[in-house]
């Protein structure tokens, strides 16, 4: 960095300076600061804060989409309904199921790919493109592609299955026990690029000297990976895992597009249930209660992440 | 890439000790009022530009300025896919020819069921509904109660020379909500019985004209099943119960209604008033049919159809819309008839397709256009009837061409014995009600659950809905 | 400035995306680490997966180039077909819906990008450079904002938009996506890494904050602006949940919504459906080809912070 400017603008340490001193040495720029913040702040309040408040309020009423006003007071009835409703818990379970099916592969595979690609002398760019391009595609595109691959009886998957010797391959998206797996597969193909890039960037931060030193000491590639790479990447892994989990909790697109929550309700997820309750059944109050519950779950996990990040940073 | 971006590490403006040089801005304190005003006007101008220069009625102007989309064009939404969709396309093309406008019609088809109704509802709530839409009668009632429809008055009907008496009165009465008319019926599509002639003949079930001898009463029905099973060596009837909830419901409800069962739901769905003993015995009977291997224990939509098409069963119970599929099967000789009156009175579950006018402010011209469209559709009833539907518009229904259609004539009476789902905010075609109850009936048919278990499940699951405040 | 040559690994300064280009993400030459056999196996392994990863896209493309009747027969028929045809694409272009969807997606994406980049960078500036009352609160709100799952707010947002009559307009899609808190953080990180001398010099000369922001900071921020612009564009283009419920009219729908809801009318026209899926993402792929580096850097950067 260049030499620090030697002028009176040098900021005094705000914490040790007396308030009086602070105001003379640090410029308090309230008005300009707030002017800069204003546009963003307006949208923030309008589309983040106010909706959250409104959602919480509606959850205590029998609000309906087709009638104006809040509707009759329902107290905790909406919450009670959701917490005792099979459909709600199964939606939460399916959301969790989706998370369990996608997070490990998305983390482990991305990690493995990144490590292997990182070792390459040439062609890294090509691999980057191949794994990452699906990530920029719209969910609608990938859902249509995979819906089509999963076409029962004569889709690509069915064809491959017959080549491999399966006699009567079951329709993936039409079989309750397989449908979520199908959705997970499509998701993994779609989003692995993101984690892959994160890992690749982190790997390329590890100084070559570390590996060279280990290699000189006789460590095999496996050992290098196990004792150098993995520990050094633990922070990225935590990040990737938490990001994945939060993203999985918000899942909506693929389920809506590929199975509409079916067969039956065997793949219905939390956001799917919420939007159905609100926009098809018109029951905004009940849907808001479910939204609040989902909201809390996600916030708790996100908060945990912020806390661990903080402690990691100070550690 | 260097640290300062833009490729060359030098700043704009170039290389003076102070970047300001002679360019000290007149107002150093942030954007001047004038520039803000300019920005605001530019923004407003852009919006107006969107509305004006881009041309009123284009998606651009509608998207930016909320102006009306394609004024002068009729927008029509429907949920007809497959064979029905193809038929509809023919009818729509005819309408376009009649109205001689290049852009006289904008039609959109959406996925059947809840996704469609959600779209229509949300569009109406957002003040941009289609001019005309299709709706099942049972769902239309709920839309009406939600205030999402425009009432159909006699004056409106008169605009295109229609009268209430022109329609099948059973349907007309059924569609009324709060004593007012909200829809214009197009058809009734009941649950009927298809029969494979190649199987029924050796079973002695056909008369001299090759038509099924009407089966009345339990004895005759059982005898027919037995005879059919003898011929096929496999099953006597088939109806789907895998990945299907509406069909099991229709089968069950037809039988339940034939026994004069009490309404399933009452008071707008807040009370479950079905006759439990009757439900149990009906479910037990249905279960016994699969237990005695008179029908496949588990069959999905296509599979159940295939059974009859290939002669592995004599009777196929399904809605009339499968007629097009059946007609496309090479070498299949089939007929259609209403569900046999196995019990006390004839009845079969049905719903009707109707035209609705979503709630919006319409000018005289728009109203005339909408009604004109509906009239055109009604007049083309023959095309629609070929798809198996029983027309509600009597002048077309009673026309010689429609009357002569085979095998449609075999089940024309089904429309008069139609039983519709009981009204509730959560009931209707493809609704939660059908999903819940149909699922239970389905597993009873598969032998996985007992009638008593099914009833208790129905009670608890429907109970949730019954106890929930009506959102409409 | 440290002389950052290509060989020196970029040190993570805790700033996430710094002004420095991460040279590491380009093809950095790596010496062999010892085991040639391992590298070969590794190469084959990941190469196999890379090929696997290409299959779905190629399959979709191949199908879209097959005539509809052949495609309806199934995967084998498609594999055997050797007469590629652009029929499906022509049908779609002629039918007209896709143009409306392109328009809707383009407008909503571009306008959102402009507003988001502008407002987020404006918000990031005081957070990075200015002392003001309430700064702590704003920070807290920002952190909260990152945690809030916007999608769960779809219901109240729908009602709000309905209340002000914005449903079924492009604004209904644009406005809720403008407050992207992560963008503020990314800009702030970047601004933090910019040298302060120029601004201080400008302040001495009497320049206002807006001038500094607009004429100094922003020009220096071109790389991050580009990255954020592209990422925001992709995000808005691909958003399904919001436009699905706030846009009901087929003529106003964005690409994802159009693909999702009007498939009823395509029926068995399998090739047409795949072609529409491909057309829907074509602009993004083109964008990717031109901005590959920026996109990937942006992703790597936001990942470390966001």
Tab-separated table of N, CA, C and O in Angstrom, chain A residues 133-235:
chain	number	residue	atom	x	y	z
A	133	UNK	N	-21.731	-24.384	-16.489
A	133	UNK	CA	-22.782	-23.862	-17.367
A	133	UNK	C	-24.187	-24.243	-16.915
A	133	UNK	O	-25.087	-23.414	-16.933
A	134	UNK	N	-24.440	-25.469	-16.479
A	134	UNK	CA	-25.808	-25.768	-16.035
A	134	UNK	C	-26.295	-24.786	-14.982
A	134	UNK	O	-27.492	-24.504	-14.901
A	135	UNK	N	-25.390	-24.259	-14.189
A	135	UNK	CA	-25.797	-23.401	-13.088
A	135	UNK	C	-26.485	-22.138	-13.569
A	135	UNK	O	-27.330	-21.581	-12.871
A	136	UNK	N	-26.129	-21.647	-14.735
A	136	UNK	CA	-26.760	-20.407	-15.182
A	136	UNK	C	-28.073	-20.648	-15.901
A	136	UNK	O	-28.745	-19.702	-16.293
A	137	UNK	N	-28.440	-21.905	-16.079
A	137	UNK	CA	-29.692	-22.165	-16.784
A	137	UNK	C	-30.884	-21.940	-15.867
A	137	UNK	O	-30.795	-22.172	-14.675
A	138	UNK	N	-32.007	-21.519	-16.418
A	138	UNK	CA	-33.194	-21.357	-15.578
A	138	UNK	C	-33.701	-22.708	-15.089
A	138	UNK	O	-33.503	-23.716	-15.754
A	139	UNK	N	-34.345	-22.681	-13.937
A	139	UNK	CA	-34.887	-23.928	-13.414
A	139	UNK	C	-35.875	-24.538	-14.398
A	139	UNK	O	-35.995	-25.765	-14.478
A	140	UNK	N	-36.574	-23.685	-15.131
A	140	UNK	CA	-37.542	-24.222	-16.083
A	140	UNK	C	-36.848	-25.046	-17.158
A	140	UNK	O	-37.326	-26.110	-17.547
A	141	UNK	N	-35.718	-24.541	-17.623
A	141	UNK	CA	-35.001	-25.283	-18.663
A	141	UNK	C	-34.523	-26.632	-18.133
A	141	UNK	O	-34.749	-27.671	-18.751
A	142	UNK	N	-33.866	-26.633	-16.970
A	142	UNK	CA	-33.336	-27.912	-16.509
A	142	UNK	C	-34.465	-28.860	-16.140
A	142	UNK	O	-34.359	-30.076	-16.333
A	143	UNK	N	-35.564	-28.303	-15.635
A	143	UNK	CA	-36.673	-29.191	-15.289
A	143	UNK	C	-37.248	-29.836	-16.527
A	143	UNK	O	-37.534	-31.038	-16.532
A	144	UNK	N	-37.407	-29.077	-17.589
A	144	UNK	CA	-37.931	-29.663	-18.818
A	144	UNK	C	-36.954	-30.703	-19.370
A	144	UNK	O	-37.360	-31.761	-19.837
A	145	UNK	N	-35.683	-30.387	-19.292
A	145	UNK	CA	-34.691	-31.342	-19.806
A	145	UNK	C	-34.776	-32.651	-19.032
A	145	UNK	O	-34.821	-33.739	-19.616
A	146	UNK	N	-34.798	-32.550	-17.712
A	146	UNK	CA	-34.781	-33.775	-16.917
A	146	UNK	C	-36.137	-34.477	-16.900
A	146	UNK	O	-36.196	-35.703	-16.875
A	147	UNK	N	-37.219	-33.713	-16.935
A	147	UNK	CA	-38.537	-34.328	-17.053
A	147	UNK	C	-38.542	-35.240	-18.255
A	147	UNK	O	-39.044	-36.356	-18.228
A	148	UNK	N	-37.938	-34.725	-19.288
A	148	UNK	CA	-37.918	-35.441	-20.533
A	148	UNK	C	-37.004	-36.663	-20.463
A	148	UNK	O	-37.332	-37.729	-20.966
A	149	UNK	N	-35.862	-36.500	-19.787
A	149	UNK	CA	-34.974	-37.649	-19.628
A	149	UNK	C	-35.671	-38.745	-18.838
A	149	UNK	O	-35.480	-39.934	-19.063
A	150	UNK	N	-36.504	-38.312	-17.883
A	150	UNK	CA	-37.179	-39.271	-17.023
A	150	UNK	C	-38.475	-39.804	-17.619
A	150	UNK	O	-39.209	-40.500	-16.929
A	151	UNK	N	-38.785	-39.487	-18.859
A	151	UNK	CA	-40.042	-39.946	-19.441
A	151	UNK	C	-40.175	-41.446	-19.237
A	151	UNK	O	-39.266	-42.200	-19.586
A	152	UNK	N	-41.313	-41.888	-18.695
A	152	UNK	CA	-41.435	-43.315	-18.439
A	152	UNK	C	-41.399	-44.084	-19.745
A	152	UNK	O	-41.865	-43.628	-20.764
A	153	UNK	N	-40.824	-45.226	-19.697
A	153	UNK	CA	-40.822	-46.214	-20.782
A	153	UNK	C	-39.924	-45.853	-21.963
A	153	UNK	O	-39.207	-46.695	-22.462
A	154	UNK	N	-39.951	-44.632	-22.436
A	154	UNK	CA	-39.064	-44.413	-23.587
A	154	UNK	C	-38.199	-43.162	-23.495
A	154	UNK	O	-37.719	-42.660	-24.487
A	155	UNK	N	-37.982	-42.698	-22.292
A	155	UNK	CA	-37.063	-41.584	-22.112
A	155	UNK	C	-35.628	-42.084	-22.121
A	155	UNK	O	-35.356	-43.279	-22.182
A	156	UNK	N	-34.697	-41.147	-22.046
A	156	UNK	CA	-33.290	-41.520	-22.114
A	156	UNK	C	-32.893	-42.424	-20.966
A	156	UNK	O	-32.188	-43.430	-21.150
A	157	UNK	N	-33.358	-42.109	-19.777
A	157	UNK	CA	-32.993	-42.923	-18.624
A	157	UNK	C	-33.518	-44.341	-18.779
A	157	UNK	O	-32.812	-45.310	-18.519
A	158	UNK	N	-34.767	-44.428	-19.233
A	158	UNK	CA	-35.349	-45.753	-19.413
A	158	UNK	C	-34.538	-46.540	-20.439
A	158	UNK	O	-34.292	-47.740	-20.277
A	159	UNK	N	-34.098	-45.837	-21.485
A	159	UNK	CA	-33.305	-46.505	-22.512
A	159	UNK	C	-32.009	-47.041	-21.922
A	159	UNK	O	-31.630	-48.200	-22.130
A	160	UNK	N	-31.324	-46.177	-21.166
A	160	UNK	CA	-30.072	-46.610	-20.547
A	160	UNK	C	-30.308	-47.770	-19.595
A	160	UNK	O	-29.529	-48.724	-19.534
A	161	UNK	N	-31.398	-47.703	-18.869
A	161	UNK	CA	-31.693	-48.780	-17.929
A	161	UNK	C	-31.895	-50.099	-18.657
A	161	UNK	O	-31.456	-51.153	-18.185
A	162	UNK	N	-32.561	-50.038	-19.819
A	162	UNK	CA	-32.739	-51.301	-20.537
A	162	UNK	C	-31.403	-51.793	-21.081
A	162	UNK	O	-31.133	-52.980	-21.103
A	163	UNK	N	-30.551	-50.869	-21.502
A	163	UNK	CA	-29.225	-51.299	-21.951
A	163	UNK	C	-28.482	-52.019	-20.822
A	163	UNK	O	-27.749	-52.974	-21.051
A	164	UNK	N	-28.677	-51.472	-19.591
A	164	UNK	CA	-27.966	-52.059	-18.468
A	164	UNK	C	-28.641	-53.322	-17.954
A	164	UNK	O	-28.177	-53.915	-16.997
A	165	UNK	N	-29.770	-53.660	-18.561
A	165	UNK	CA	-30.348	-54.951	-18.200
A	165	UNK	C	-31.563	-54.907	-17.302
A	165	UNK	O	-32.088	-55.941	-16.935
A	166	UNK	N	-32.029	-53.707	-16.943
A	166	UNK	CA	-33.257	-53.682	-16.138
A	166	UNK	C	-34.419	-54.053	-17.033
A	166	UNK	O	-34.530	-53.569	-18.140
A	167	UNK	N	-35.289	-54.893	-16.535
A	167	UNK	CA	-36.396	-55.323	-17.384
A	167	UNK	C	-37.486	-54.283	-17.555
A	167	UNK	O	-37.811	-53.893	-18.659
A	168	UNK	N	-38.055	-53.915	-16.436
A	168	UNK	CA	-39.165	-52.965	-16.521
A	168	UNK	C	-38.860	-51.792	-15.609
A	168	UNK	O	-39.325	-51.743	-14.484
A	169	UNK	N	-38.075	-50.865	-16.094
A	169	UNK	CA	-37.676	-49.760	-15.219
A	169	UNK	C	-38.888	-48.971	-14.745
A	169	UNK	O	-39.780	-48.669	-15.529
A	170	UNK	N	-38.902	-48.697	-13.474
A	170	UNK	CA	-40.053	-47.971	-12.936
A	170	UNK	C	-39.940	-46.500	-13.306
A	170	UNK	O	-38.850	-45.962	-13.380
A	171	UNK	N	-41.080	-45.872	-13.552
A	171	UNK	CA	-41.017	-44.440	-13.888
A	171	UNK	C	-40.525	-43.651	-12.687
A	171	UNK	O	-41.149	-43.682	-11.632
A	172	UNK	N	-39.413	-42.957	-12.868
A	172	UNK	CA	-38.805	-42.288	-11.722
A	172	UNK	C	-39.738	-41.273	-11.077
A	172	UNK	O	-39.974	-41.296	-9.881
A	173	UNK	N	-40.289	-40.390	-11.883
A	173	UNK	CA	-41.084	-39.324	-11.293
A	173	UNK	C	-42.492	-39.788	-10.934
A	173	UNK	O	-43.240	-39.065	-10.319
A	174	UNK	N	-42.858	-40.969	-11.353
A	174	UNK	CA	-44.199	-41.449	-11.057
A	174	UNK	C	-44.235	-42.403	-9.888
A	174	UNK	O	-45.282	-42.809	-9.417
A	175	UNK	N	-43.070	-42.762	-9.380
A	175	UNK	CA	-43.011	-43.683	-8.243
A	175	UNK	C	-42.698	-42.883	-7.001
A	175	UNK	O	-41.648	-42.245	-6.916
A	176	UNK	N	-43.587	-42.910	-6.015
A	176	UNK	CA	-43.381	-42.073	-4.823
A	176	UNK	C	-41.995	-42.216	-4.222
A	176	UNK	O	-41.380	-41.229	-3.832
A	177	UNK	N	-41.476	-43.433	-4.169
A	177	UNK	CA	-40.185	-43.581	-3.489
A	177	UNK	C	-39.021	-43.087	-4.333
A	177	UNK	O	-37.947	-42.842	-3.818
A	178	UNK	N	-39.227	-42.936	-5.620
A	178	UNK	CA	-38.110	-42.530	-6.481
A	178	UNK	C	-38.175	-41.075	-6.921
A	178	UNK	O	-37.189	-40.518	-7.375
A	179	UNK	N	-39.363	-40.498	-6.797
A	179	UNK	CA	-39.540	-39.163	-7.377
A	179	UNK	C	-38.556	-38.150	-6.815
A	179	UNK	O	-37.939	-37.381	-7.549
A	180	UNK	N	-38.390	-38.154	-5.516
A	180	UNK	CA	-37.500	-37.161	-4.913
A	180	UNK	C	-36.060	-37.393	-5.352
A	180	UNK	O	-35.285	-36.459	-5.511
A	181	UNK	N	-35.725	-38.650	-5.549
A	181	UNK	CA	-34.371	-38.947	-6.022
A	181	UNK	C	-34.162	-38.348	-7.401
A	181	UNK	O	-33.110	-37.782	-7.709
A	182	UNK	N	-35.183	-38.466	-8.219
A	182	UNK	CA	-35.091	-37.878	-9.551
A	182	UNK	C	-34.884	-36.379	-9.485
A	182	UNK	O	-34.033	-35.818	-10.177
A	183	UNK	N	-35.672	-35.744	-8.617
A	183	UNK	CA	-35.530	-34.300	-8.476
A	183	UNK	C	-34.131	-33.962	-7.965
A	183	UNK	O	-33.493	-33.005	-8.409
A	184	UNK	N	-33.642	-34.755	-7.031
A	184	UNK	CA	-32.314	-34.502	-6.479
A	184	UNK	C	-31.250	-34.638	-7.561
A	184	UNK	O	-30.325	-33.825	-7.655
A	185	UNK	N	-31.372	-35.668	-8.381
A	185	UNK	CA	-30.418	-35.873	-9.469
A	185	UNK	C	-30.339	-34.656	-10.389
A	185	UNK	O	-29.257	-34.180	-10.727
A	186	UNK	N	-31.519	-34.191	-10.775
A	186	UNK	CA	-31.554	-33.025	-11.658
A	186	UNK	C	-30.897	-31.829	-10.975
A	186	UNK	O	-30.149	-31.072	-11.590
A	187	UNK	N	-31.174	-31.676	-9.678
A	187	UNK	CA	-30.619	-30.546	-8.950
A	187	UNK	C	-29.107	-30.625	-8.857
A	187	UNK	O	-28.406	-29.625	-8.980
A	188	UNK	N	-28.610	-31.815	-8.619
A	188	UNK	CA	-27.164	-31.975	-8.525
A	188	UNK	C	-26.497	-31.589	-9.835
A	188	UNK	O	-25.507	-30.856	-9.867
A	189	UNK	N	-27.075	-32.066	-10.924
A	189	UNK	CA	-26.507	-31.707	-12.233
A	189	UNK	C	-26.521	-30.208	-12.424
A	189	UNK	O	-25.586	-29.616	-12.943
A	190	UNK	N	-27.599	-29.609	-11.939
A	190	UNK	CA	-27.820	-28.194	-12.183
A	190	UNK	C	-26.866	-27.313	-11.393
A	190	UNK	O	-26.275	-26.372	-11.939
A	191	UNK	N	-26.701	-27.613	-10.100
A	191	UNK	CA	-26.036	-26.623	-9.258
A	191	UNK	C	-24.638	-26.969	-8.797
A	191	UNK	O	-24.031	-26.199	-8.074
A	192	UNK	N	-24.115	-28.108	-9.198
A	192	UNK	CA	-22.800	-28.481	-8.678
A	192	UNK	C	-21.734	-27.469	-9.072
A	192	UNK	O	-20.755	-27.272	-8.356
A	193	UNK	N	-21.950	-26.793	-10.203
A	193	UNK	CA	-20.953	-25.848	-10.678
A	193	UNK	C	-20.611	-24.777	-9.661
A	193	UNK	O	-19.461	-24.360	-9.542
A	194	UNK	N	-21.623	-24.346	-8.926
A	194	UNK	CA	-21.397	-23.279	-7.951
A	194	UNK	C	-20.394	-23.725	-6.893
A	194	UNK	O	-19.394	-23.060	-6.648
A	195	UNK	N	-20.654	-24.856	-6.287
A	195	UNK	CA	-19.733	-25.346	-5.260
A	195	UNK	C	-18.364	-25.656	-5.845
A	195	UNK	O	-17.330	-25.426	-5.229
A	196	UNK	N	-18.393	-26.177	-7.049
A	196	UNK	CA	-17.151	-26.522	-7.729
A	196	UNK	C	-16.254	-25.290	-7.855
A	196	UNK	O	-15.063	-25.340	-7.553
A	197	UNK	N	-16.853	-24.197	-8.273
A	197	UNK	CA	-16.066	-22.967	-8.425
A	197	UNK	C	-15.527	-22.497	-7.080
A	197	UNK	O	-14.372	-22.085	-6.969
A	198	UNK	N	-16.384	-22.554	-6.064
A	198	UNK	CA	-15.937	-22.114	-4.743
A	198	UNK	C	-14.724	-22.932	-4.283
A	198	UNK	O	-13.730	-22.390	-3.801
A	199	UNK	N	-14.837	-24.232	-4.446
A	199	UNK	CA	-13.730	-25.084	-4.024
A	199	UNK	C	-12.486	-24.837	-4.849
A	199	UNK	O	-11.367	-24.791	-4.345
A	200	UNK	N	-12.677	-24.685	-6.130
A	200	UNK	CA	-11.535	-24.464	-7.019
A	200	UNK	C	-10.800	-23.203	-6.608
A	200	UNK	O	-9.574	-23.174	-6.516
A	201	UNK	N	-11.563	-22.141	-6.347
A	201	UNK	CA	-10.933	-20.883	-5.942
A	201	UNK	C	-10.180	-21.068	-4.632
A	201	UNK	O	-9.054	-20.600	-4.480
A	202	UNK	N	-10.798	-21.778	-3.707
A	202	UNK	CA	-10.139	-21.986	-2.420
A	202	UNK	C	-8.880	-22.834	-2.577
A	202	UNK	O	-7.866	-22.592	-1.936
A	203	UNK	N	-8.957	-23.842	-3.442
A	203	UNK	CA	-7.805	-24.706	-3.647
A	203	UNK	C	-6.638	-23.922	-4.217
A	203	UNK	O	-5.483	-24.144	-3.869
A	204	UNK	N	-6.990	-22.995	-5.098
A	204	UNK	CA	-5.912	-22.269	-5.740
A	204	UNK	C	-5.309	-21.233	-4.825
A	204	UNK	O	-4.339	-20.580	-5.160
A	205	UNK	N	-5.877	-21.102	-3.672
A	205	UNK	CA	-5.280	-20.232	-2.655
A	205	UNK	C	-4.221	-20.940	-1.842
A	205	UNK	O	-3.442	-20.300	-1.148
A	206	UNK	N	-4.264	-22.257	-1.885
A	206	UNK	CA	-3.280	-22.982	-1.091
A	206	UNK	C	-1.931	-22.884	-1.795
A	206	UNK	O	-1.797	-23.256	-2.953
A	207	UNK	N	-0.946	-22.384	-1.098
A	207	UNK	CA	0.345	-22.161	-1.756
A	207	UNK	C	0.960	-23.489	-2.223
A	207	UNK	O	0.865	-24.503	-1.541
A	208	UNK	N	1.533	-23.422	-3.389
A	208	UNK	CA	2.121	-24.618	-3.955
A	208	UNK	C	3.212	-25.181	-3.081
A	208	UNK	O	3.434	-26.378	-3.036
A	209	UNK	N	3.844	-24.256	-2.369
A	209	UNK	CA	4.985	-24.694	-1.573
A	209	UNK	C	4.580	-25.738	-0.558
A	209	UNK	O	5.345	-26.650	-0.232
A	210	UNK	N	3.381	-25.580	-0.016
A	210	UNK	CA	2.927	-26.536	0.996
A	210	UNK	C	2.927	-27.946	0.434
A	210	UNK	O	3.418	-28.892	1.069
A	211	UNK	N	2.350	-28.065	-0.766
A	211	UNK	CA	2.312	-29.398	-1.371
A	211	UNK	C	3.709	-29.897	-1.689
A	211	UNK	O	4.024	-31.067	-1.508
A	212	UNK	N	4.513	-28.954	-2.186
A	212	UNK	CA	5.861	-29.382	-2.575
A	212	UNK	C	6.626	-29.886	-1.381
A	212	UNK	O	7.297	-30.909	-1.436
A	213	UNK	N	6.478	-29.154	-0.280
A	213	UNK	CA	7.173	-29.576	0.932
A	213	UNK	C	6.718	-30.965	1.335
A	213	UNK	O	7.524	-31.841	1.668
A	214	UNK	N	5.429	-31.173	1.302
A	214	UNK	CA	4.903	-32.479	1.704
A	214	UNK	C	5.394	-33.565	0.759
A	214	UNK	O	5.740	-34.673	1.166
A	215	UNK	N	5.414	-33.212	-0.513
A	215	UNK	CA	5.850	-34.193	-1.500
A	215	UNK	C	7.302	-34.579	-1.269
A	215	UNK	O	7.694	-35.742	-1.353
A	216	UNK	N	8.087	-33.556	-0.955
A	216	UNK	CA	9.501	-33.828	-0.663
A	216	UNK	C	9.612	-34.756	0.538
A	216	UNK	O	10.483	-35.628	0.591
A	217	UNK	N	8.701	-34.552	1.486
A	217	UNK	CA	8.720	-35.403	2.679
A	217	UNK	C	8.191	-36.796	2.405
A	217	UNK	O	8.123	-37.613	3.313
A	218	UNK	N	7.750	-37.007	1.199
A	218	UNK	CA	7.349	-38.372	0.861
A	218	UNK	C	5.854	-38.630	0.954
A	218	UNK	O	5.420	-39.777	0.930
A	219	UNK	N	5.074	-37.565	1.070
A	219	UNK	CA	3.628	-37.805	1.182
A	219	UNK	C	3.058	-38.149	-0.189
A	219	UNK	O	3.386	-37.529	-1.181
A	220	UNK	N	2.178	-39.128	-0.223
A	220	UNK	CA	1.529	-39.499	-1.478
A	220	UNK	C	0.416	-38.502	-1.765
A	220	UNK	O	0.007	-37.762	-0.874
A	221	UNK	N	-0.050	-38.504	-2.994
A	221	UNK	CA	-1.151	-37.575	-3.309
A	221	UNK	C	-2.328	-37.749	-2.373
A	221	UNK	O	-2.926	-36.780	-1.910
A	222	UNK	N	-2.679	-38.998	-2.075
A	222	UNK	CA	-3.787	-39.213	-1.153
A	222	UNK	C	-3.530	-38.533	0.176
A	222	UNK	O	-4.394	-37.863	0.739
A	223	UNK	N	-2.329	-38.724	0.660
A	223	UNK	CA	-2.020	-38.149	1.966
A	223	UNK	C	-2.021	-36.638	1.900
A	223	UNK	O	-2.470	-35.962	2.819
A	224	UNK	N	-1.526	-36.129	0.797
A	224	UNK	CA	-1.541	-34.670	0.663
A	224	UNK	C	-2.967	-34.147	0.744
A	224	UNK	O	-3.259	-33.169	1.413
A	225	UNK	N	-3.841	-34.832	0.038
A	225	UNK	CA	-5.226	-34.375	0.035
A	225	UNK	C	-5.799	-34.464	1.444
A	225	UNK	O	-6.439	-33.553	1.952
A	226	UNK	N	-5.507	-35.587	2.074
A	226	UNK	CA	-6.142	-35.826	3.359
A	226	UNK	C	-5.627	-34.879	4.437
A	226	UNK	O	-6.388	-34.396	5.256
A	227	UNK	N	-4.335	-34.656	4.438
A	227	UNK	CA	-3.798	-33.894	5.563
A	227	UNK	C	-3.566	-32.435	5.266
A	227	UNK	O	-3.349	-31.649	6.163
A	228	UNK	N	-3.515	-32.056	4.012
A	228	UNK	CA	-3.330	-30.643	3.710
A	228	UNK	C	-4.612	-30.027	3.173
A	228	UNK	O	-5.155	-29.083	3.734
A	229	UNK	N	-5.077	-30.599	2.081
A	229	UNK	CA	-6.184	-29.967	1.377
A	229	UNK	C	-7.440	-29.886	2.227
A	229	UNK	O	-8.027	-28.822	2.407
A	230	UNK	N	-7.859	-31.027	2.722
A	230	UNK	CA	-9.140	-31.049	3.420
A	230	UNK	C	-9.169	-30.103	4.621
A	230	UNK	O	-10.089	-29.302	4.757
A	231	UNK	N	-8.186	-30.135	5.468
A	231	UNK	CA	-8.246	-29.203	6.598
A	231	UNK	C	-8.232	-27.747	6.151
A	231	UNK	O	-8.981	-26.931	6.666
A	232	UNK	N	-7.388	-27.457	5.150
A	232	UNK	CA	-7.319	-26.054	4.728
A	232	UNK	C	-8.622	-25.589	4.107
A	232	UNK	O	-8.927	-24.408	4.095
A	233	UNK	N	-9.376	-26.516	3.586
A	233	UNK	CA	-10.620	-26.135	2.930
A	233	UNK	C	-11.822	-26.232	3.844
A	233	UNK	O	-12.954	-26.096	3.402
A	234	UNK	N	-11.564	-26.473	5.112
A	234	UNK	CA	-12.702	-26.698	5.992
A	234	UNK	C	-13.615	-25.484	6.034
A	234	UNK	O	-14.835	-25.609	6.119
A	235	UNK	N	-13.023	-24.306	5.950
A	235	UNK	CA	-13.871	-23.114	6.004
A	235	UNK	C	-14.788	-23.049	4.790
A	235	UNK	O	-15.971	-22.754	4.902
